[in-house]
Backbone as ProteinMPNN parsed JSONL, in Angstrom:
{"seq_chain_A": "MSTRGVVYVHSSPSAVCPHVEWAISGTLGTRADLQWTAQPAAPGQLRAQCCWTAEPGTAGKLVAALKAWPMIRFEVTEEPSPGVDGERFCFAPTLGLWRARTSANGDIVVAEDQLRALAGASRAGESFAHAVDELLGASWDAALEPFRRAGDGAPVTWLHRVG", "coords_chain_A": {"N_chain_A": [[-103.035, 160.946, -53.243], [-102.676, 164.457, -53.23], [-101.939, 167.584, -54.245], [-101.685, 171.515, -54.0], [-101.371, 174.195, -55.976], [-100.319, 177.402, -57.971], [-100.657, 178.674, -61.057], [-99.24, 181.282, -62.771], [-99.558, 183.584, -65.179], [-97.559, 186.075, -66.208], [-97.327, 187.845, -68.571], [-98.268, 187.815, -71.653], [-98.749, 187.694, -75.29], [-101.845, 188.407, -77.059], [-102.436, 186.514, -79.184], [-101.453, 183.965, -78.203], [-102.687, 183.272, -76.015], [-104.81, 181.453, -75.99], [-103.389, 179.225, -76.489], [-101.775, 178.829, -74.193], [-103.712, 178.468, -72.375], [-104.727, 175.877, -73.589], [-102.746, 174.583, -72.771], [-102.406, 174.35, -70.212], [-104.987, 173.272, -69.911], [-104.765, 170.513, -71.046], [-102.911, 169.439, -69.375], [-103.456, 169.55, -66.78], [-105.831, 168.201, -67.135], [-108.129, 169.131, -67.491], [-110.734, 171.69, -67.904], [-109.266, 174.767, -68.762], [-110.144, 177.98, -67.851], [-109.476, 180.706, -68.498], [-109.469, 183.949, -66.911], [-108.42, 186.788, -68.58], [-106.537, 189.701, -68.245], [-105.32, 193.184, -69.059], [-102.065, 193.591, -69.357], [-100.624, 196.016, -67.717], [-97.73, 196.325, -67.423], [-96.731, 195.75, -69.405], [-97.657, 196.905, -72.484], [-100.283, 196.099, -74.54], [-100.018, 193.258, -74.03], [-101.434, 190.515, -72.149], [-102.623, 189.209, -68.948], [-102.698, 186.272, -66.533], [-104.262, 184.062, -64.229], [-104.34, 181.109, -62.402], [-105.239, 178.583, -60.009], [-104.682, 175.357, -59.04], [-105.294, 172.08, -58.238], [-103.914, 168.861, -58.055], [-101.949, 165.726, -58.641], [-98.661, 165.734, -56.815], [-95.705, 166.999, -58.455], [-97.051, 167.922, -60.373], [-96.661, 170.747, -61.1], [-94.184, 171.147, -62.614], [-94.832, 169.405, -64.694], [-96.655, 171.09, -65.798], [-94.976, 173.777, -66.291], [-93.234, 172.472, -68.277], [-94.936, 172.657, -70.307], [-95.794, 175.046, -70.635], [-93.101, 176.489, -71.444], [-93.111, 176.015, -73.969], [-93.343, 178.414, -75.379], [-91.911, 180.857, -75.571], [-91.581, 183.874, -75.208], [-93.519, 184.109, -73.316], [-93.833, 185.584, -69.704], [-94.096, 183.902, -66.981], [-95.016, 182.295, -63.873], [-94.995, 179.202, -61.635], [-96.129, 177.543, -58.991], [-95.797, 174.762, -56.561], [-97.114, 173.655, -53.869], [-96.095, 172.046, -51.011], [-96.177, 168.454, -50.123], [-97.151, 165.607, -48.221], [-94.18, 163.899, -47.689], [-93.027, 165.059, -50.158], [-91.172, 167.894, -51.675], [-92.33, 171.477, -51.873], [-92.35, 173.387, -54.566], [-90.958, 176.007, -56.816], [-91.215, 177.578, -59.706], [-90.077, 180.056, -62.278], [-90.121, 181.721, -65.162], [-88.327, 183.942, -67.607], [-88.304, 185.898, -70.466], [-85.61, 186.867, -70.927], [-84.089, 185.516, -69.5], [-84.491, 182.865, -68.896], [-85.435, 179.663, -67.568], [-85.916, 179.161, -64.197], [-85.568, 177.321, -61.09], [-86.708, 176.194, -57.876], [-86.951, 174.728, -54.377], [-89.092, 174.648, -52.058], [-90.166, 175.342, -48.766], [-92.76, 174.501, -46.214], [-93.564, 177.0, -45.571], [-93.33, 178.498, -47.606], [-90.408, 179.571, -47.96], [-87.429, 179.503, -50.008], [-85.533, 176.937, -50.245], [-82.164, 175.898, -49.858], [-79.913, 173.823, -50.257], [-77.589, 171.664, -48.339], [-75.245, 170.929, -49.789], [-75.424, 172.215, -51.897], [-74.681, 174.964, -50.973], [-72.314, 174.194, -49.637], [-70.693, 174.0, -52.057], [-70.952, 176.588, -52.963], [-69.411, 177.988, -51.08], [-66.93, 176.957, -51.34], [-66.142, 177.242, -54.169], [-66.251, 180.515, -54.184], [-64.411, 183.172, -54.243], [-64.179, 185.438, -52.847], [-66.384, 187.626, -50.363], [-68.378, 188.845, -52.056], [-68.508, 187.762, -54.504], [-69.576, 185.328, -53.554], [-72.203, 186.29, -52.256], [-73.339, 187.119, -54.638], [-73.684, 184.458, -55.788], [-75.224, 183.204, -53.976], [-77.38, 184.878, -54.44], [-78.239, 184.306, -57.176], [-78.612, 181.17, -56.385], [-81.1, 182.25, -55.007], [-82.78, 182.964, -56.843], [-83.069, 185.799, -57.364], [-82.555, 187.106, -59.815], [-84.486, 186.623, -61.319], [-86.687, 187.21, -59.879], [-86.161, 190.201, -59.53], [-86.796, 190.56, -62.817], [-89.425, 190.017, -62.857], [-90.852, 191.267, -60.913], [-92.107, 194.206, -61.508], [-94.404, 193.027, -63.262], [-95.8, 191.325, -61.583], [-96.516, 193.425, -59.806], [-98.483, 194.832, -61.263], [-100.183, 192.954, -61.579], [-101.75, 193.046, -59.366], [-104.921, 192.836, -57.425], [-106.307, 191.076, -59.436], [-108.529, 188.89, -61.144], [-109.057, 185.36, -59.859], [-108.817, 182.077, -61.149], [-110.058, 179.061, -60.078], [-108.765, 175.816, -60.583], [-109.496, 172.133, -60.701], [-108.27, 169.108, -61.06], [-109.975, 166.076, -61.297], [-109.943, 162.697, -59.948]], "CA_chain_A": [[-102.604, 162.511, -52.4], [-102.962, 165.809, -53.976], [-101.253, 168.915, -53.701], [-102.516, 172.562, -54.658], [-100.415, 175.303, -56.645], [-100.688, 178.212, -58.778], [-100.013, 179.194, -62.367], [-98.998, 183.024, -62.821], [-98.869, 184.027, -66.369], [-97.647, 187.209, -66.107], [-97.9, 188.481, -69.746], [-98.622, 186.71, -73.068], [-99.5, 188.107, -76.219], [-103.069, 187.991, -76.88], [-102.459, 185.697, -79.824], [-100.614, 182.961, -77.366], [-103.25, 182.861, -74.948], [-105.578, 180.431, -76.328], [-102.373, 178.139, -76.527], [-101.557, 179.113, -72.868], [-105.34, 177.634, -71.65], [-105.012, 174.55, -74.03], [-101.056, 173.918, -72.509], [-102.723, 174.522, -68.946], [-106.221, 172.319, -69.598], [-104.17, 169.452, -71.1], [-101.694, 168.866, -68.353], [-104.567, 169.411, -65.638], [-107.021, 167.195, -67.569], [-109.483, 169.82, -67.027], [-110.7, 172.959, -69.018], [-108.739, 175.9, -68.238], [-110.991, 179.064, -68.839], [-108.885, 181.781, -67.73], [-109.603, 185.524, -67.082], [-107.21, 187.297, -69.126], [-106.802, 191.135, -68.051], [-104.646, 193.686, -69.518], [-100.972, 193.884, -67.925], [-100.361, 197.229, -67.541], [-96.361, 196.492, -67.246], [-96.026, 195.697, -71.029], [-98.61, 197.296, -73.064], [-100.598, 194.766, -75.359], [-99.857, 191.814, -73.294], [-102.41, 190.298, -71.174], [-102.146, 188.095, -68.006], [-104.035, 185.48, -66.189], [-103.589, 183.242, -63.135], [-105.334, 179.939, -61.985], [-104.972, 178.009, -58.897], [-104.924, 174.166, -59.208], [-105.221, 171.121, -57.419], [-103.77, 167.827, -58.843], [-100.625, 165.07, -57.932], [-97.316, 166.2, -56.577], [-95.143, 167.226, -59.637], [-97.649, 168.794, -61.476], [-95.982, 172.065, -61.336], [-92.839, 170.355, -63.463], [-95.303, 169.382, -66.215], [-97.262, 172.828, -66.231], [-93.851, 174.407, -66.853], [-92.72, 171.8, -69.632], [-95.977, 172.893, -71.511], [-95.737, 176.564, -70.953], [-91.87, 176.6, -71.936], [-93.206, 176.245, -75.807], [-93.726, 179.752, -75.988], [-90.539, 181.623, -74.826], [-92.24, 185.01, -75.209], [-94.148, 184.782, -72.222], [-93.512, 185.18, -68.411], [-94.868, 182.945, -65.872], [-94.366, 181.372, -62.486], [-95.429, 178.21, -61.44], [-95.967, 177.184, -57.741], [-96.527, 174.07, -55.833], [-97.014, 173.406, -52.546], [-95.376, 170.568, -50.262], [-97.188, 167.729, -49.892], [-96.463, 164.461, -47.539], [-93.087, 163.642, -48.596], [-92.774, 165.918, -51.369], [-90.839, 169.286, -51.12], [-92.814, 172.496, -52.534], [-91.605, 174.201, -55.654], [-91.615, 177.15, -57.49], [-90.643, 178.038, -60.946], [-89.988, 181.234, -62.626], [-89.586, 182.055, -66.284], [-88.404, 185.413, -68.261], [-87.584, 185.741, -71.802], [-84.118, 187.363, -71.052], [-83.197, 184.727, -68.328], [-84.796, 181.183, -69.326], [-85.99, 179.254, -66.324], [-85.475, 179.148, -62.669], [-86.435, 176.468, -60.072], [-86.126, 175.937, -56.265], [-87.314, 174.095, -53.672], [-89.579, 175.462, -51.305], [-90.602, 174.896, -47.522], [-93.931, 174.607, -46.199], [-94.18, 178.4, -45.435], [-92.893, 179.368, -49.069], [-89.149, 180.041, -48.331], [-86.825, 179.258, -51.127], [-85.067, 175.657, -49.507], [-80.917, 176.056, -50.282], [-79.452, 172.556, -50.036], [-76.211, 171.684, -47.679], [-74.532, 170.78, -50.643], [-75.24, 173.814, -52.756], [-74.043, 176.265, -50.229], [-70.853, 173.779, -49.854], [-70.075, 174.192, -53.394], [-70.811, 177.849, -53.138], [-68.548, 178.614, -50.237], [-65.904, 176.539, -52.055], [-65.848, 178.136, -55.679], [-66.602, 181.589, -53.718], [-63.058, 183.607, -53.726], [-64.465, 186.696, -51.86], [-67.561, 188.005, -49.841], [-69.287, 189.694, -52.88], [-68.569, 186.762, -55.352], [-70.473, 184.364, -52.43], [-73.184, 187.132, -51.96], [-73.922, 186.971, -55.663], [-74.009, 183.378, -55.811], [-76.469, 183.109, -53.057], [-78.865, 185.7, -54.819], [-78.712, 183.163, -57.924], [-79.769, 180.41, -55.795], [-82.488, 182.576, -54.588], [-83.683, 183.6, -57.85], [-83.101, 187.21, -57.341], [-82.56, 187.816, -61.001], [-85.876, 186.325, -61.864], [-87.429, 188.415, -58.993], [-86.27, 191.457, -60.369], [-87.379, 190.717, -63.995], [-91.111, 189.707, -62.773], [-91.403, 192.03, -60.035], [-93.017, 194.799, -62.29], [-95.426, 192.369, -63.82], [-96.281, 190.855, -60.403], [-97.051, 194.316, -58.818], [-99.359, 195.34, -62.315], [-101.505, 192.043, -61.414], [-102.834, 193.42, -57.841], [-106.186, 192.425, -57.424], [-106.681, 190.566, -60.762], [-109.213, 187.383, -60.773], [-108.108, 184.27, -59.994], [-109.652, 181.016, -61.347], [-109.709, 177.651, -59.691], [-109.086, 174.524, -61.42], [-109.434, 171.014, -60.09], [-108.446, 167.541, -61.442], [-110.829, 164.672, -60.488], [-109.288, 161.043, -60.185]], "C_chain_A": [[-102.576, 163.303, -53.894], [-102.226, 166.892, -53.747], [-101.698, 170.329, -54.306], [-101.248, 173.659, -55.355], [-101.301, 176.39, -57.467], [-99.945, 178.821, -60.036], [-100.191, 180.731, -62.241], [-98.49, 183.428, -64.273], [-98.914, 185.246, -66.24], [-97.676, 188.302, -67.264], [-97.441, 187.731, -70.543], [-99.011, 187.659, -74.291], [-101.014, 187.803, -76.296], [-103.66, 186.627, -78.092], [-101.977, 183.977, -78.99], [-101.471, 182.583, -76.608], [-104.175, 181.846, -75.23], [-104.65, 179.025, -75.764], [-101.806, 177.979, -75.127], [-102.82, 178.037, -72.215], [-105.221, 176.373, -72.362], [-103.927, 173.922, -73.178], [-101.96, 173.315, -70.523], [-103.863, 173.245, -69.045], [-105.529, 170.817, -69.944], [-103.031, 168.766, -70.217], [-102.531, 168.75, -67.09], [-105.568, 168.228, -65.862], [-108.425, 167.676, -67.171], [-109.479, 171.277, -67.528], [-110.013, 174.065, -68.055], [-109.667, 177.498, -68.533], [-110.693, 180.258, -67.621], [-109.209, 183.315, -67.938], [-108.677, 186.334, -67.414], [-107.419, 188.935, -68.944], [-105.56, 191.815, -68.774], [-103.315, 193.739, -68.269], [-100.346, 195.318, -68.521], [-98.727, 197.706, -67.583], [-95.707, 196.399, -68.455], [-97.527, 195.742, -71.574], [-99.129, 196.226, -74.332], [-100.66, 193.498, -75.105], [-100.906, 191.848, -72.533], [-101.712, 189.14, -69.994], [-103.093, 187.831, -67.489], [-103.143, 184.76, -64.834], [-104.638, 182.376, -62.527], [-104.642, 179.237, -60.93], [-105.295, 176.292, -59.541], [-104.84, 173.197, -58.415], [-105.027, 169.821, -58.069], [-102.818, 166.942, -58.118], [-99.377, 165.75, -57.606], [-96.583, 165.745, -57.98], [-95.653, 167.448, -60.799], [-97.353, 170.079, -62.196], [-94.922, 171.905, -62.372], [-93.718, 170.165, -64.654], [-95.871, 170.705, -66.415], [-96.187, 173.714, -66.719], [-93.191, 173.963, -68.182], [-93.636, 172.286, -70.77], [-95.882, 174.458, -71.561], [-94.479, 177.019, -71.696], [-91.979, 176.695, -73.79], [-93.24, 177.432, -76.093], [-93.014, 180.888, -75.039], [-90.47, 182.99, -74.758], [-93.068, 185.449, -73.969], [-93.614, 184.855, -70.748], [-94.392, 184.45, -67.8], [-94.166, 182.581, -64.725], [-95.477, 180.335, -62.1], [-95.073, 177.643, -60.021], [-96.505, 175.971, -57.575], [-96.368, 173.823, -54.508], [-96.716, 172.088, -51.835], [-96.349, 169.866, -50.263], [-96.587, 166.695, -49.038], [-95.322, 163.585, -48.199], [-92.105, 163.98, -49.565], [-92.355, 167.392, -51.238], [-92.033, 170.253, -52.142], [-91.89, 172.924, -53.977], [-92.201, 175.184, -56.305], [-90.687, 177.466, -58.602], [-90.545, 179.494, -61.623], [-89.386, 181.315, -64.305], [-89.755, 183.342, -66.794], [-87.655, 185.324, -69.484], [-86.024, 185.804, -71.591], [-83.422, 186.411, -70.241], [-83.271, 183.265, -68.43], [-85.481, 181.026, -68.061], [-85.105, 178.956, -65.085], [-86.439, 178.289, -62.126], [-85.97, 176.256, -58.819], [-87.494, 175.072, -55.556], [-88.022, 175.037, -52.503], [-90.043, 174.622, -50.175], [-91.964, 175.034, -47.252], [-94.414, 176.025, -45.926], [-93.606, 179.141, -46.609], [-91.504, 179.556, -49.214], [-88.244, 179.294, -49.454], [-85.717, 177.85, -49.892], [-83.671, 175.849, -50.386], [-80.389, 174.366, -49.679], [-78.174, 172.529, -49.558], [-74.993, 171.784, -48.835], [-74.17, 171.655, -51.646], [-74.571, 174.635, -52.018], [-72.617, 175.6, -49.9], [-70.098, 173.906, -51.168], [-70.027, 175.806, -53.622], [-69.61, 178.335, -52.414], [-66.858, 178.005, -50.712], [-65.54, 177.061, -53.193], [-65.821, 179.598, -55.566], [-65.11, 181.901, -53.323], [-63.207, 184.53, -52.658], [-66.032, 186.424, -51.378], [-68.512, 188.145, -51.139], [-69.589, 188.492, -54.202], [-70.172, 185.622, -54.541], [-71.915, 185.104, -52.338], [-74.149, 186.968, -53.667], [-74.505, 185.881, -56.073], [-75.025, 182.817, -55.321], [-78.073, 183.954, -53.551], [-79.249, 185.241, -56.091], [-79.35, 182.204, -57.487], [-81.128, 180.871, -55.859], [-83.44, 183.065, -55.759], [-84.099, 185.293, -57.881], [-83.049, 187.928, -58.518], [-84.045, 187.829, -61.448], [-86.806, 187.215, -61.034], [-87.536, 189.627, -59.226], [-86.951, 191.499, -61.837], [-88.796, 190.718, -63.828], [-91.5, 190.336, -61.804], [-92.586, 192.808, -60.524], [-94.307, 194.066, -62.846], [-96.387, 191.579, -62.418], [-97.554, 191.859, -59.759], [-98.539, 194.975, -59.856], [-100.431, 194.387, -61.726], [-102.46, 192.344, -60.073], [-104.119, 193.25, -58.269], [-106.785, 192.038, -58.947], [-107.428, 189.341, -59.978], [-108.35, 186.413, -61.192], [-109.121, 183.068, -60.246], [-109.064, 179.904, -60.52], [-109.872, 176.565, -60.558], [-108.712, 173.11, -60.416], [-109.343, 169.756, -61.085], [-109.012, 166.561, -60.883], [-110.005, 163.8, -60.889], [-108.243, 161.087, -59.727]], "O_chain_A": [[-102.496, 162.95, -55.07], [-101.865, 166.934, -52.571], [-102.202, 170.138, -55.413], [-100.129, 173.582, -54.849], [-102.521, 176.366, -57.627], [-98.835, 179.352, -59.994], [-101.145, 181.281, -61.691], [-97.3, 183.58, -64.548], [-100.009, 185.797, -66.139], [-97.985, 189.468, -67.021], [-96.437, 187.035, -70.393], [-99.8, 188.535, -73.938], [-101.426, 186.908, -75.557], [-104.716, 185.996, -78.043], [-102.37, 182.933, -79.513], [-101.304, 181.413, -76.264], [-104.268, 181.176, -74.201], [-104.991, 178.139, -74.98], [-101.322, 176.87, -74.9], [-102.609, 176.955, -71.667], [-105.706, 175.484, -71.662], [-104.11, 172.755, -72.831], [-101.968, 172.221, -69.96], [-103.674, 172.268, -68.32], [-105.743, 169.93, -69.118], [-102.439, 167.714, -70.457], [-102.27, 167.809, -66.34], [-106.006, 167.481, -64.987], [-109.416, 167.081, -66.749], [-108.46, 171.967, -67.577], [-110.209, 174.172, -66.845], [-109.651, 177.939, -69.682], [-111.215, 180.588, -66.555], [-109.196, 183.82, -69.06], [-107.961, 186.707, -66.485], [-108.409, 189.448, -69.467], [-104.695, 191.014, -69.128], [-103.353, 193.847, -67.043], [-99.741, 195.514, -69.575], [-98.346, 198.87, -67.71], [-94.556, 196.761, -68.699], [-98.409, 194.936, -71.275], [-98.284, 195.62, -74.991], [-101.25, 192.675, -75.804], [-101.406, 192.913, -72.171], [-100.687, 188.468, -70.104], [-104.158, 188.445, -67.547], [-101.955, 184.842, -64.525], [-105.717, 182.85, -62.171], [-103.412, 179.287, -60.941], [-106.109, 176.127, -60.449], [-104.026, 173.5, -57.542], [-105.998, 169.495, -58.752], [-102.708, 167.221, -56.924], [-99.097, 166.549, -58.499], [-96.702, 164.653, -58.536], [-95.149, 167.313, -61.914], [-97.62, 170.433, -63.344], [-94.899, 172.883, -63.119], [-93.376, 170.763, -65.674], [-95.416, 171.386, -67.334], [-96.511, 174.465, -67.639], [-92.714, 174.735, -69.013], [-93.266, 172.341, -71.943], [-95.908, 175.011, -72.661], [-94.638, 177.882, -72.558], [-91.219, 177.234, -74.595], [-93.153, 177.642, -77.303], [-93.463, 181.546, -74.101], [-89.438, 183.483, -74.303], [-93.301, 186.602, -73.605], [-92.768, 183.98, -70.566], [-95.552, 184.429, -68.212], [-92.941, 182.558, -64.606], [-96.676, 180.581, -62.229], [-93.916, 177.292, -59.791], [-97.549, 175.73, -58.181], [-95.21, 173.81, -54.09], [-97.24, 171.064, -52.275], [-97.463, 170.377, -50.383], [-95.359, 166.778, -49.019], [-95.519, 162.736, -49.069], [-90.974, 163.564, -49.813], [-93.165, 168.146, -50.698], [-92.548, 169.687, -53.107], [-90.714, 172.593, -54.122], [-93.406, 175.383, -56.458], [-89.479, 177.602, -58.409], [-91.432, 180.152, -61.078], [-88.235, 180.954, -64.553], [-90.807, 183.969, -66.672], [-86.555, 184.778, -69.572], [-85.276, 184.925, -72.018], [-82.191, 186.436, -70.242], [-82.341, 182.517, -68.127], [-86.035, 181.963, -67.485], [-83.924, 178.613, -65.036], [-87.644, 178.272, -62.372], [-84.754, 176.126, -58.67], [-88.612, 174.86, -56.026], [-87.477, 176.072, -52.12], [-90.312, 173.433, -50.346], [-92.546, 175.746, -48.07], [-95.618, 176.256, -46.04], [-93.431, 180.358, -46.541], [-91.095, 179.719, -50.364], [-88.701, 178.171, -49.669], [-85.335, 178.201, -48.776], [-83.849, 175.968, -51.599], [-80.68, 174.009, -48.537], [-77.392, 173.271, -50.153], [-74.03, 172.548, -48.771], [-73.067, 171.862, -52.152], [-73.628, 175.137, -52.63], [-71.678, 176.396, -49.871], [-68.867, 173.899, -51.185], [-69.177, 176.29, -54.369], [-68.804, 179.044, -53.016], [-65.818, 178.596, -50.423], [-64.36, 177.41, -53.208], [-65.451, 180.2, -56.574], [-64.523, 181.281, -52.436], [-62.495, 184.482, -51.656], [-66.753, 185.492, -51.734], [-69.496, 187.405, -51.131], [-70.685, 188.376, -54.75], [-71.301, 185.37, -54.96], [-72.861, 184.316, -52.355], [-75.357, 186.751, -53.758], [-75.599, 185.924, -56.636], [-75.737, 182.036, -55.952], [-79.249, 183.779, -53.232], [-80.391, 185.532, -56.447], [-80.507, 182.026, -57.866], [-82.073, 180.329, -56.432], [-84.596, 183.463, -55.621], [-85.126, 185.826, -58.3], [-83.365, 189.118, -58.551], [-84.664, 188.816, -61.848], [-87.65, 187.909, -61.601], [-88.599, 190.247, -59.208], [-87.667, 192.474, -62.065], [-89.454, 191.395, -64.617], [-92.686, 190.116, -61.56], [-93.746, 192.494, -60.26], [-95.329, 194.75, -62.804], [-97.601, 191.386, -62.492], [-98.708, 191.611, -59.407], [-99.496, 195.501, -59.288], [-101.509, 194.874, -61.383], [-103.606, 191.943, -59.868], [-104.434, 193.5, -59.432], [-107.653, 192.722, -59.489], [-107.22, 188.897, -58.849], [-107.493, 186.31, -62.069], [-110.178, 183.049, -59.614], [-107.861, 179.787, -60.286], [-110.902, 176.351, -61.198], [-107.82, 173.093, -59.568], [-110.287, 169.465, -61.82], [-108.497, 166.122, -59.855], [-109.359, 163.896, -61.933], [-107.524, 160.088, -59.732]]}, "name": "protein", "num_of_chains": 1, "seq": "MSTRGVVYVHSSPSAVCPHVEWAISGTLGTRADLQWTAQPAAPGQLRAQCCWTAEPGTAGKLVAALKAWPMIRFEVTEEPSPGVDGERFCFAPTLGLWRARTSANGDIVVAEDQLRALAGASRAGESFAHAVDELLGASWDAALEPFRRAGDGAPVTWLHRVG"}
């Protein structure tokens, strides 16, 4: 059984780019030859993205490998597969790592127990709304959105792991 996903490296210093490629290659077991382009939202930084096919759980492995460079901004997605939820990870240097499960259409899935805990801990509507925003990754979306928009039209590299 396999699934698909995408690695978006929104910004990386040029000296780190080969290390990012090696990390992705090592995790996927196939050569990652990314097409690096300038990142207009961060002059002097580069961006790249690649699509991958591998077994479920690979997104988490990619994130573990990429976290070795805390100065890069990245996102990793994994599509749901039979019996396995999808995932979305976002990393921003000032915020750290955020992770959520995703549905078949890409929506963030918030579990019943998470909502119950929020409702029990929130004293007012505003604190509840803030906690929901954090569950949905609003801070990470706000931090990464300028880098996402700056990458519109960038080339995509497809990576497949065989076996």
